[in-house]
Amino acid sequence: MSSKSSIRLTFVGTLFFFVFVTESVRINVTETRLNRVKLHLKKINKPSVKTIQSPDGDIIDCVHSHLQPAFDHPKLRGQRPLEPPLERPKGYNSSDERFETIQLWAELNEFCPEGTIPIRRTSEHDVLRANSIRRFGRKIRGVRHDTMSGGHEHAVAFVNGDQYYGAKASMNVWTPEVTDPNEFSLSQLWVTSGSFGNDLNTIEAGWQVSPELYGDGYPRFFTYWTTDAYQATGCYNLLCSGFVQTNSRIAIGAAISPRSSYNGQQFDIGVMIWKDPKHGHWWLQLGHGVLIGYWPSFLFTHLQKEASMIQFGGEIVNSRSRGYHTNTQMGSGHFADEGFGKAAYFRNLQVVDWDNSLLPLTNMHLLADHPNCYDIKAGKNNVWGNYIYYGGPGRNAGCQ
């Protein structure tokens, strides 16, 4: 055999060995990740007594309420959900909430048995869409509400400079376009305390469109919390131990139906978060007095006492994946000036004071990080009280 042939065979053999080893490593890494995903799913998908197939493809598991993920927390292990507080905040009146919330899975008129709660089942695909298992179900770190950070942009109304014990508002629900899978568009209430650096405590609830988290473009009812500025604590919905759900008819993370339409009928949801004066836990209510559950006070540091800021409005992530602002919409995808039936709104904005009383906002501030992309305007009348219109289309002639 010639020396050239020998060299050629050695090169081919080495190349084959390199490809084989590389492919083996890739397969092993994939298998390792899949095994980790399966272990994680086993942790968060609890055994169910009944399953319901939603028209949108979701699987809803009916899980014994004392076996939900919250009770994996060391301080809750072996306990059961608390009884609801006897009193709502003073001044609460459900008559201003015109529309019932309907979730797609509930259109079948099939619900979970008494003593169980409905939990949207997490799939392998859900987890694999995330950058890592550790980050699955969490917001990207670096979210700030006083400036743009990490691609996050806001159009919000807020109050600060006082002690707050909750907030309430009604918001109409839309289906905004989200351009890239790792972006989202949401509308929510924020109840916060601490600094935006490393010790921010926040409780959040509203609706969101998040293809990465849910795998589709439906607006979904969601919750969130963190006690360290989105670093290592907290999560969306029931994807970690934290929020304790008590309601057997609402699935957190499930799609909302119906939705508002441009120049058509408007559908909104009422959300109230308040601190129970007796036990100090933060309770969540949806719509006509429907209690969803609570965040135990021990989860937090600053929010064990009270909140220092309340915010209402929209947030999106702009990834600039193509080198310019994406077309991800906020709210209806239309600017605030277009008004009712066209722009997204929050109405009847209120806060809960030290005396557990609902009060209208005073000294309200408006913030739009990038008003050429998403803006906000406020008003007040006898029917809607304090209200805001907000949102926008994202990329346009003034938003590059």
CSV table of C-alpha atoms in Angstrom, one decimal:
chain,number,residue,atom,x,y,z
A,1,MET,CA,0.0,0.0,0.0
A,2,SER,CA,1.4,3.4,-0.9
A,3,SER,CA,2.0,6.0,1.8
A,4,LYS,CA,-0.7,8.3,0.2
A,5,SER,CA,-3.3,5.5,0.5
A,6,SER,CA,-2.2,4.8,4.1
A,7,ILE,CA,-2.6,8.5,5.0
A,8,ARG,CA,-6.0,8.7,3.2
A,9,LEU,CA,-7.3,5.6,5.2
A,10,THR,CA,-5.9,7.0,8.5
A,11,PHE,CA,-7.7,10.3,7.8
A,12,VAL,CA,-11.0,8.7,6.9
A,13,GLY,CA,-10.7,6.5,10.0
A,14,THR,CA,-10.0,9.4,12.2
A,15,LEU,CA,-12.9,11.4,10.6
A,16,PHE,CA,-15.3,8.5,11.1
A,17,PHE,CA,-14.2,8.1,14.7
A,18,PHE,CA,-14.7,11.8,15.3
A,19,VAL,CA,-18.2,11.8,13.8
A,20,PHE,CA,-19.1,8.7,15.7
A,21,VAL,CA,-17.9,10.1,19.0
A,22,THR,CA,-19.5,13.5,18.4
A,23,GLU,CA,-22.8,11.9,17.5
A,24,SER,CA,-22.6,9.6,20.5
A,25,VAL,CA,-22.0,12.6,22.8
A,26,ARG,CA,-24.9,14.4,21.2
A,27,ILE,CA,-27.2,11.5,21.6
A,28,ASN,CA,-26.1,11.0,25.2
A,29,VAL,CA,-26.6,14.7,26.0
A,30,THR,CA,-30.1,14.5,24.5
A,31,GLU,CA,-30.9,11.4,26.5
A,32,THR,CA,-29.6,13.0,29.6
A,33,ARG,CA,-31.7,16.1,29.1
A,34,LEU,CA,-34.8,14.0,28.3
A,35,ASN,CA,-34.2,12.0,31.5
A,36,ARG,CA,-34.0,15.2,33.5
A,37,VAL,CA,-37.1,16.5,31.8
A,38,LYS,CA,-39.0,13.4,32.8
A,39,LEU,CA,-37.9,13.6,36.4
A,40,HIS,CA,-39.0,17.3,36.4
A,41,LEU,CA,-42.4,16.4,34.9
A,42,LYS,CA,-42.8,13.7,37.6
A,43,LYS,CA,-42.3,16.3,40.2
A,44,ILE,CA,-44.8,18.9,38.9
A,45,ASN,CA,-47.4,16.7,37.2
A,46,LYS,CA,-49.2,15.2,40.2
A,47,PRO,CA,-51.3,12.0,40.2
A,48,SER,CA,-54.9,12.8,39.1
A,49,VAL,CA,-58.3,11.3,39.9
A,50,LYS,CA,-59.7,12.5,36.6
A,51,THR,CA,-58.4,14.0,33.4
A,52,ILE,CA,-60.3,16.4,31.0
A,53,GLN,CA,-59.3,16.9,27.4
A,54,SER,CA,-59.7,20.6,26.4
A,55,PRO,CA,-60.7,21.6,22.8
A,56,ASP,CA,-57.4,23.5,22.5
A,57,GLY,CA,-55.3,20.3,23.2
A,58,ASP,CA,-54.6,21.0,26.8
A,59,ILE,CA,-55.0,18.1,29.3
A,60,ILE,CA,-56.5,19.2,32.6
A,61,ASP,CA,-55.6,16.9,35.6
A,62,CYS,CA,-57.9,16.9,38.6
A,63,VAL,CA,-55.5,16.7,41.6
A,64,HIS,CA,-56.3,16.3,45.3
A,65,SER,CA,-55.9,19.9,46.6
A,66,HIS,CA,-53.5,18.8,49.3
A,67,LEU,CA,-51.2,17.1,46.8
A,68,GLN,CA,-50.7,20.1,44.5
A,69,PRO,CA,-47.2,21.4,43.9
A,70,ALA,CA,-47.4,24.1,46.7
A,71,PHE,CA,-47.3,21.4,49.3
A,72,ASP,CA,-43.9,20.2,48.2
A,73,HIS,CA,-42.7,23.3,50.1
A,74,PRO,CA,-41.1,22.3,53.4
A,75,LYS,CA,-43.3,24.8,55.3
A,76,LEU,CA,-46.5,23.4,53.8
A,77,ARG,CA,-45.7,19.7,53.7
A,78,GLY,CA,-48.4,17.6,55.2
A,79,GLN,CA,-50.9,20.5,55.4
A,80,ARG,CA,-54.1,21.3,53.6
A,81,PRO,CA,-55.3,24.6,51.9
A,82,LEU,CA,-56.7,27.2,54.2
A,83,GLU,CA,-60.3,28.1,54.4
A,84,PRO,CA,-61.1,31.3,52.4
A,85,PRO,CA,-61.1,34.6,54.4
A,86,LEU,CA,-64.6,35.5,55.6
A,87,GLU,CA,-64.5,39.1,54.4
A,88,ARG,CA,-63.4,40.8,51.2
A,89,PRO,CA,-61.9,44.3,51.3
A,90,LYS,CA,-64.5,47.0,52.3
A,91,GLY,CA,-66.1,48.6,49.4
A,92,TYR,CA,-65.9,45.5,47.2
A,93,ASN,CA,-68.8,45.3,44.8
A,94,SER,CA,-69.0,42.7,42.0
A,95,SER,CA,-71.8,44.5,40.2
A,96,ASP,CA,-69.2,46.4,38.0
A,97,GLU,CA,-67.9,43.2,36.6
A,98,ARG,CA,-70.1,42.5,33.5
A,99,PHE,CA,-68.7,39.4,32.0
A,100,GLU,CA,-68.0,35.9,33.4
A,101,THR,CA,-64.6,34.4,32.6
A,102,ILE,CA,-64.9,31.3,30.5
A,103,GLN,CA,-62.0,29.0,29.9
A,104,LEU,CA,-61.9,26.7,26.8
A,105,TRP,CA,-61.5,23.5,28.8
A,106,ALA,CA,-64.7,24.4,30.8
A,107,GLU,CA,-66.8,24.7,27.6
A,108,LEU,CA,-67.4,21.0,27.9
A,109,ASN,CA,-69.2,21.6,31.2
A,110,GLU,CA,-67.1,18.9,32.8
A,111,PHE,CA,-65.4,20.0,36.0
A,112,CYS,CA,-63.1,18.5,38.7
A,113,PRO,CA,-64.6,16.7,41.7
A,114,GLU,CA,-64.9,18.4,45.1
A,115,GLY,CA,-61.7,18.3,47.0
A,116,THR,CA,-59.6,18.5,43.8
A,117,ILE,CA,-58.2,21.3,41.7
A,118,PRO,CA,-57.7,21.5,37.9
A,119,ILE,CA,-54.1,21.7,36.8
A,120,ARG,CA,-52.9,22.1,33.2
A,121,ARG,CA,-50.6,19.2,32.5
A,122,THR,CA,-47.1,20.1,31.6
A,123,SER,CA,-45.7,18.1,28.6
A,124,GLU,CA,-42.2,17.3,27.5
A,125,HIS,CA,-42.5,19.7,24.7
A,126,ASP,CA,-43.4,22.5,27.1
A,127,VAL,CA,-40.2,22.0,29.1
A,128,LEU,CA,-38.0,21.4,26.0
A,129,ARG,CA,-39.0,24.8,24.6
A,130,ALA,CA,-37.3,26.5,27.5
A,131,ASN,CA,-33.6,27.3,27.5
A,132,SER,CA,-33.1,25.0,30.5
A,133,ILE,CA,-35.0,23.1,33.0
A,134,ARG,CA,-33.9,25.5,35.7
A,135,ARG,CA,-35.4,28.4,33.8
A,136,PHE,CA,-38.6,26.7,32.8
A,137,GLY,CA,-41.6,28.5,34.1
A,138,ARG,CA,-39.7,31.6,35.1
A,139,LYS,CA,-39.4,35.1,33.8
A,140,ILE,CA,-36.1,36.2,32.3
A,141,ARG,CA,-34.0,37.9,35.0
A,142,GLY,CA,-33.5,41.6,34.7
A,143,VAL,CA,-37.1,42.7,34.5
A,144,ARG,CA,-37.4,46.3,35.6
A,145,HIS,CA,-40.4,48.6,35.5
A,146,ASP,CA,-38.6,51.9,35.6
A,147,THR,CA,-36.7,51.4,32.4
A,148,MET,CA,-36.3,48.9,29.5
A,149,SER,CA,-34.2,45.9,30.4
A,150,GLY,CA,-33.5,42.6,28.7
A,151,GLY,CA,-35.9,43.5,25.9
A,152,HIS,CA,-38.8,44.0,28.3
A,153,GLU,CA,-41.0,47.0,27.5
A,154,HIS,CA,-43.9,48.3,29.5
A,155,ALA,CA,-46.9,50.6,29.3
A,156,VAL,CA,-48.2,50.9,32.9
A,157,ALA,CA,-50.0,53.1,35.4
A,158,PHE,CA,-48.6,52.9,38.9
A,159,VAL,CA,-48.9,54.4,42.4
A,160,ASN,CA,-46.1,54.4,45.0
A,161,GLY,CA,-45.1,56.4,48.1
A,162,ASP,CA,-47.6,54.7,50.4
A,163,GLN,CA,-48.4,51.4,52.0
A,164,TYR,CA,-50.6,49.1,49.9
A,165,TYR,CA,-52.4,45.9,50.9
A,166,GLY,CA,-53.8,44.9,47.5
A,167,ALA,CA,-55.2,46.0,44.2
A,168,LYS,CA,-58.2,45.5,41.9
A,169,ALA,CA,-59.1,46.2,38.3
A,170,SER,CA,-60.9,44.8,35.3
A,171,MET,CA,-59.0,44.3,32.0
A,172,ASN,CA,-60.3,43.3,28.6
A,173,VAL,CA,-58.7,40.2,27.0
A,174,TRP,CA,-57.2,40.2,23.5
A,175,THR,CA,-55.1,37.8,21.3
A,176,PRO,CA,-52.0,39.9,20.5
A,177,GLU,CA,-49.6,38.6,17.9
A,178,VAL,CA,-46.2,37.5,19.3
A,179,THR,CA,-43.5,37.4,16.7
A,180,ASP,CA,-40.9,35.1,18.1
A,181,PRO,CA,-41.4,32.0,20.3
A,182,ASN,CA,-39.3,33.3,23.1
A,183,GLU,CA,-41.2,36.6,23.4
A,184,PHE,CA,-44.5,37.2,25.3
A,185,SER,CA,-47.2,39.8,25.6
A,186,LEU,CA,-49.1,40.2,28.9
A,187,SER,CA,-51.5,42.4,30.7
A,188,GLN,CA,-51.6,42.2,34.5
A,189,LEU,CA,-51.6,43.7,38.0
A,190,TRP,CA,-48.2,44.0,39.9
A,191,VAL,CA,-48.1,44.1,43.7
A,192,THR,CA,-44.5,44.8,44.6
A,193,SER,CA,-42.1,45.8,47.3
A,194,GLY,CA,-38.3,46.0,47.6
A,195,SER,CA,-35.8,47.3,45.0
A,196,PHE,CA,-35.5,46.4,41.3
A,197,GLY,CA,-32.0,45.1,41.9
A,198,ASN,CA,-31.8,41.8,43.9
A,199,ASP,CA,-34.6,41.8,46.5
A,200,LEU,CA,-37.7,42.7,44.6
A,201,ASN,CA,-40.8,40.9,45.9
A,202,THR,CA,-43.7,40.8,43.4
A,203,ILE,CA,-47.1,39.2,43.0
A,204,GLU,CA,-48.6,39.3,39.5
A,205,ALA,CA,-51.8,38.1,37.9
A,206,GLY,CA,-53.6,38.7,34.6
A,207,TRP,CA,-53.6,37.2,31.1
A,208,GLN,CA,-50.7,36.5,28.7
A,209,VAL,CA,-49.7,35.1,25.3
A,210,SER,CA,-46.5,33.1,25.6
A,211,PRO,CA,-45.7,30.6,22.8
A,212,GLU,CA,-42.6,29.4,24.7
A,213,LEU,CA,-44.4,28.6,27.9
A,214,TYR,CA,-47.7,27.2,26.4
A,215,GLY,CA,-46.8,26.3,22.8
A,216,ASP,CA,-49.6,28.4,21.2
A,217,GLY,CA,-50.9,31.9,20.8
A,218,TYR,CA,-54.0,31.7,23.1
A,219,PRO,CA,-54.4,34.3,25.8
A,220,ARG,CA,-54.2,32.5,29.2
A,221,PHE,CA,-55.0,33.4,32.7
A,222,PHE,CA,-51.8,33.3,34.7
A,223,THR,CA,-50.1,34.1,38.0
A,224,TYR,CA,-46.5,34.8,39.0
A,225,TRP,CA,-44.4,35.6,42.1
A,226,THR,CA,-40.8,36.1,43.1
A,227,THR,CA,-38.9,37.2,46.2
A,228,ASP,CA,-35.5,37.9,44.7
A,229,ALA,CA,-36.1,39.9,41.5
A,230,TYR,CA,-36.7,36.9,39.3
A,231,GLN,CA,-33.4,35.3,40.0
A,232,ALA,CA,-34.0,31.9,41.7
A,233,THR,CA,-37.4,32.0,43.4
A,234,GLY,CA,-40.9,31.9,42.0
A,235,CYS,CA,-42.6,30.8,38.9
A,236,TYR,CA,-45.6,31.0,36.7
A,237,ASN,CA,-48.8,29.4,37.8
A,238,LEU,CA,-48.3,26.1,39.6
A,239,LEU,CA,-45.0,25.2,38.1
A,240,CYS,CA,-43.2,25.3,41.5
A,241,SER,CA,-44.1,25.2,45.2
A,242,GLY,CA,-45.6,28.5,46.2
A,243,PHE,CA,-49.1,29.5,45.2
A,244,VAL,CA,-51.8,27.5,46.9
A,245,GLN,CA,-54.9,27.0,44.8
A,246,THR,CA,-58.3,26.5,46.4
A,247,ASN,CA,-60.7,26.7,43.4
A,248,SER,CA,-61.9,23.6,41.7
A,249,ARG,CA,-63.3,25.2,38.5
A,250,ILE,CA,-60.5,27.5,37.2
A,251,ALA,CA,-57.3,26.1,35.7
A,252,ILE,CA,-54.4,28.6,36.0
A,253,GLY,CA,-52.6,28.6,32.7
A,254,ALA,CA,-55.7,27.6,30.7
A,255,ALA,CA,-56.9,29.5,27.7
A,256,ILE,CA,-59.5,32.3,28.1
A,257,SER,CA,-62.6,32.3,25.9
A,258,PRO,CA,-64.2,34.5,24.6
A,259,ARG,CA,-61.9,37.3,23.7
A,260,SER,CA,-62.4,40.9,22.7
A,261,SER,CA,-62.6,41.8,19.0
A,262,TYR,CA,-61.6,45.0,17.2
A,263,ASN,CA,-64.7,47.2,16.7
A,264,GLY,CA,-66.7,44.3,18.3
A,265,GLN,CA,-67.8,43.0,21.7
A,266,GLN,CA,-65.4,43.5,24.6
A,267,PHE,CA,-64.8,40.8,27.2
A,268,ASP,CA,-62.9,41.6,30.4
A,269,ILE,CA,-61.8,39.8,33.5
A,270,GLY,CA,-61.8,41.2,37.0
A,271,VAL,CA,-58.7,40.5,39.1
A,272,MET,CA,-58.2,41.4,42.8
A,273,ILE,CA,-55.2,40.6,45.0
A,274,TRP,CA,-55.3,41.5,48.7
A,275,LYS,CA,-53.6,40.7,52.0
A,276,ASP,CA,-55.9,38.9,54.4
A,277,PRO,CA,-55.6,41.0,57.7
A,278,LYS,CA,-56.1,37.9,59.9
A,279,HIS,CA,-53.4,35.6,58.5
A,280,GLY,CA,-51.3,37.9,56.3
A,281,HIS,CA,-51.5,35.7,53.1
A,282,TRP,CA,-52.1,37.3,49.7
A,283,TRP,CA,-55.4,36.1,48.2
A,284,LEU,CA,-56.3,36.1,44.5
A,285,GLN,CA,-59.8,36.6,43.2
A,286,LEU,CA,-61.1,36.3,39.6
A,287,GLY,CA,-64.3,37.7,38.2
A,288,HIS,CA,-67.5,37.7,40.3
A,289,GLY,CA,-66.0,36.9,43.7
A,290,VAL,CA,-64.3,33.6,42.6
A,291,LEU,CA,-61.4,33.0,44.9
A,292,ILE,CA,-58.6,31.2,43.2
A,293,GLY,CA,-56.1,30.7,46.1
A,294,TYR,CA,-53.3,32.5,47.9
A,295,TRP,CA,-49.6,33.1,48.2
A,296,PRO,CA,-48.5,32.3,51.7
A,297,SER,CA,-46.8,35.3,53.4
A,298,PHE,CA,-43.7,33.2,54.3
A,299,LEU,CA,-42.7,33.1,50.6
A,300,PHE,CA,-41.7,36.8,50.8
A,301,THR,CA,-39.5,39.2,52.7
A,302,HIS,CA,-40.8,42.7,52.1
A,303,LEU,CA,-44.3,41.5,51.2
A,304,GLN,CA,-44.7,39.9,54.6
A,305,LYS,CA,-45.7,43.4,55.6
A,306,GLU,CA,-47.1,45.4,52.7
A,307,ALA,CA,-46.5,46.5,49.2
A,308,SER,CA,-44.8,49.8,48.3
A,309,MET,CA,-45.9,50.0,44.6
A,310,ILE,CA,-49.0,48.9,42.6
A,311,GLN,CA,-48.9,48.7,38.8
A,312,PHE,CA,-51.5,48.1,36.1
A,313,GLY,CA,-50.8,47.6,32.4
A,314,GLY,CA,-48.9,45.7,29.7
A,315,GLU,CA,-45.5,44.2,29.2
A,316,ILE,CA,-43.8,42.5,26.2
A,317,VAL,CA,-40.5,41.1,25.3
A,318,ASN,CA,-38.8,42.5,22.2
A,319,SER,CA,-36.0,40.1,21.3
A,320,ARG,CA,-34.7,42.1,18.2
A,321,SER,CA,-34.0,38.7,16.7
A,322,ARG,CA,-33.8,40.3,13.2
A,323,GLY,CA,-31.8,43.3,14.3
A,324,TYR,CA,-34.8,45.6,14.7
A,325,HIS,CA,-37.9,45.9,16.9
A,326,THR,CA,-40.3,42.9,16.4
A,327,ASN,CA,-44.0,43.1,15.5
A,328,THR,CA,-45.0,41.7,18.9
A,329,GLN,CA,-48.2,43.5,19.9
A,330,MET,CA,-49.3,44.7,23.3
A,331,GLY,CA,-53.0,44.6,24.3
A,332,SER,CA,-55.1,44.8,21.1
A,333,GLY,CA,-52.1,45.8,19.0
A,334,HIS,CA,-53.5,49.3,18.7
A,335,PHE,CA,-52.5,52.6,20.4
A,336,ALA,CA,-54.3,54.1,23.4
A,337,ASP,CA,-55.8,57.0,21.4
A,338,GLU,CA,-58.1,54.6,19.5
A,339,GLY,CA,-60.2,54.2,22.6
A,340,PHE,CA,-63.0,51.8,23.4
A,341,GLY,CA,-63.6,48.8,21.2
A,342,LYS,CA,-60.1,49.2,19.6
A,343,ALA,CA,-57.5,49.7,22.3
A,344,ALA,CA,-56.9,47.5,25.4
A,345,TYR,CA,-58.1,48.9,28.7
A,346,PHE,CA,-58.0,48.6,32.5
A,347,ARG,CA,-61.0,50.0,34.3
A,348,ASN,CA,-62.0,50.6,37.9
A,349,LEU,CA,-58.4,50.8,39.1
A,350,GLN,CA,-58.3,50.6,42.9
A,351,VAL,CA,-55.9,49.8,45.8
A,352,VAL,CA,-56.5,48.3,49.2
A,353,ASP,CA,-55.3,50.4,52.2
A,354,TRP,CA,-54.2,49.6,55.7
A,355,ASP,CA,-57.8,49.4,56.8
A,356,ASN,CA,-58.6,46.7,54.2
A,357,SER,CA,-60.7,49.2,52.2
A,358,LEU,CA,-60.7,49.5,48.4
A,359,LEU,CA,-60.0,53.1,47.3
A,360,PRO,CA,-59.6,54.9,44.0
A,361,LEU,CA,-56.1,55.8,42.9
A,362,THR,CA,-54.6,59.1,43.9
A,363,ASN,CA,-51.3,60.5,42.5
A,364,MET,CA,-51.3,58.0,39.6
A,365,HIS,CA,-48.3,58.0,37.3
A,366,LEU,CA,-48.0,56.7,33.7
A,367,LEU,CA,-44.9,55.1,32.1
A,368,ALA,CA,-44.4,54.0,28.5
A,369,ASP,CA,-40.8,52.7,27.9
A,370,HIS,CA,-41.1,53.2,24.2
A,371,PRO,CA,-44.2,55.2,23.4
A,372,ASN,CA,-43.8,55.0,19.6
A,373,CYS,CA,-44.2,51.2,20.0
A,374,TYR,CA,-46.7,51.1,22.9
A,375,ASP,CA,-48.3,54.0,24.7
A,376,ILE,CA,-50.7,54.7,27.5
A,377,LYS,CA,-53.3,57.3,28.5
A,378,ALA,CA,-55.5,57.7,31.6
A,379,GLY,CA,-59.0,59.0,32.3
A,380,LYS,CA,-61.7,59.0,35.0
A,381,ASN,CA,-65.5,58.9,34.9
A,382,ASN,CA,-68.4,57.9,37.1
A,383,VAL,CA,-68.8,54.5,35.5
A,384,TRP,CA,-65.2,53.3,35.1
A,385,GLY,CA,-63.6,55.2,37.9
A,386,ASN,CA,-59.9,55.5,37.1
A,387,TYR,CA,-59.1,53.8,33.8
A,388,ILE,CA,-56.3,53.5,31.3
A,389,TYR,CA,-56.0,52.6,27.6
A,390,TYR,CA,-52.7,51.2,26.6
A,391,GLY,CA,-50.8,49.1,24.0
A,392,GLY,CA,-49.6,49.2,20.4
A,393,PRO,CA,-48.4,47.3,17.4
A,394,GLY,CA,-44.7,47.1,18.1
A,395,ARG,CA,-42.6,47.7,14.9
A,396,ASN,CA,-43.9,50.6,12.8
A,397,ALA,CA,-42.5,53.8,11.1
A,398,GLY,CA,-41.8,55.3,14.5
A,399,CYS,CA,-40.7,52.1,16.3
A,400,GLN,CA,-37.5,50.7,14.8
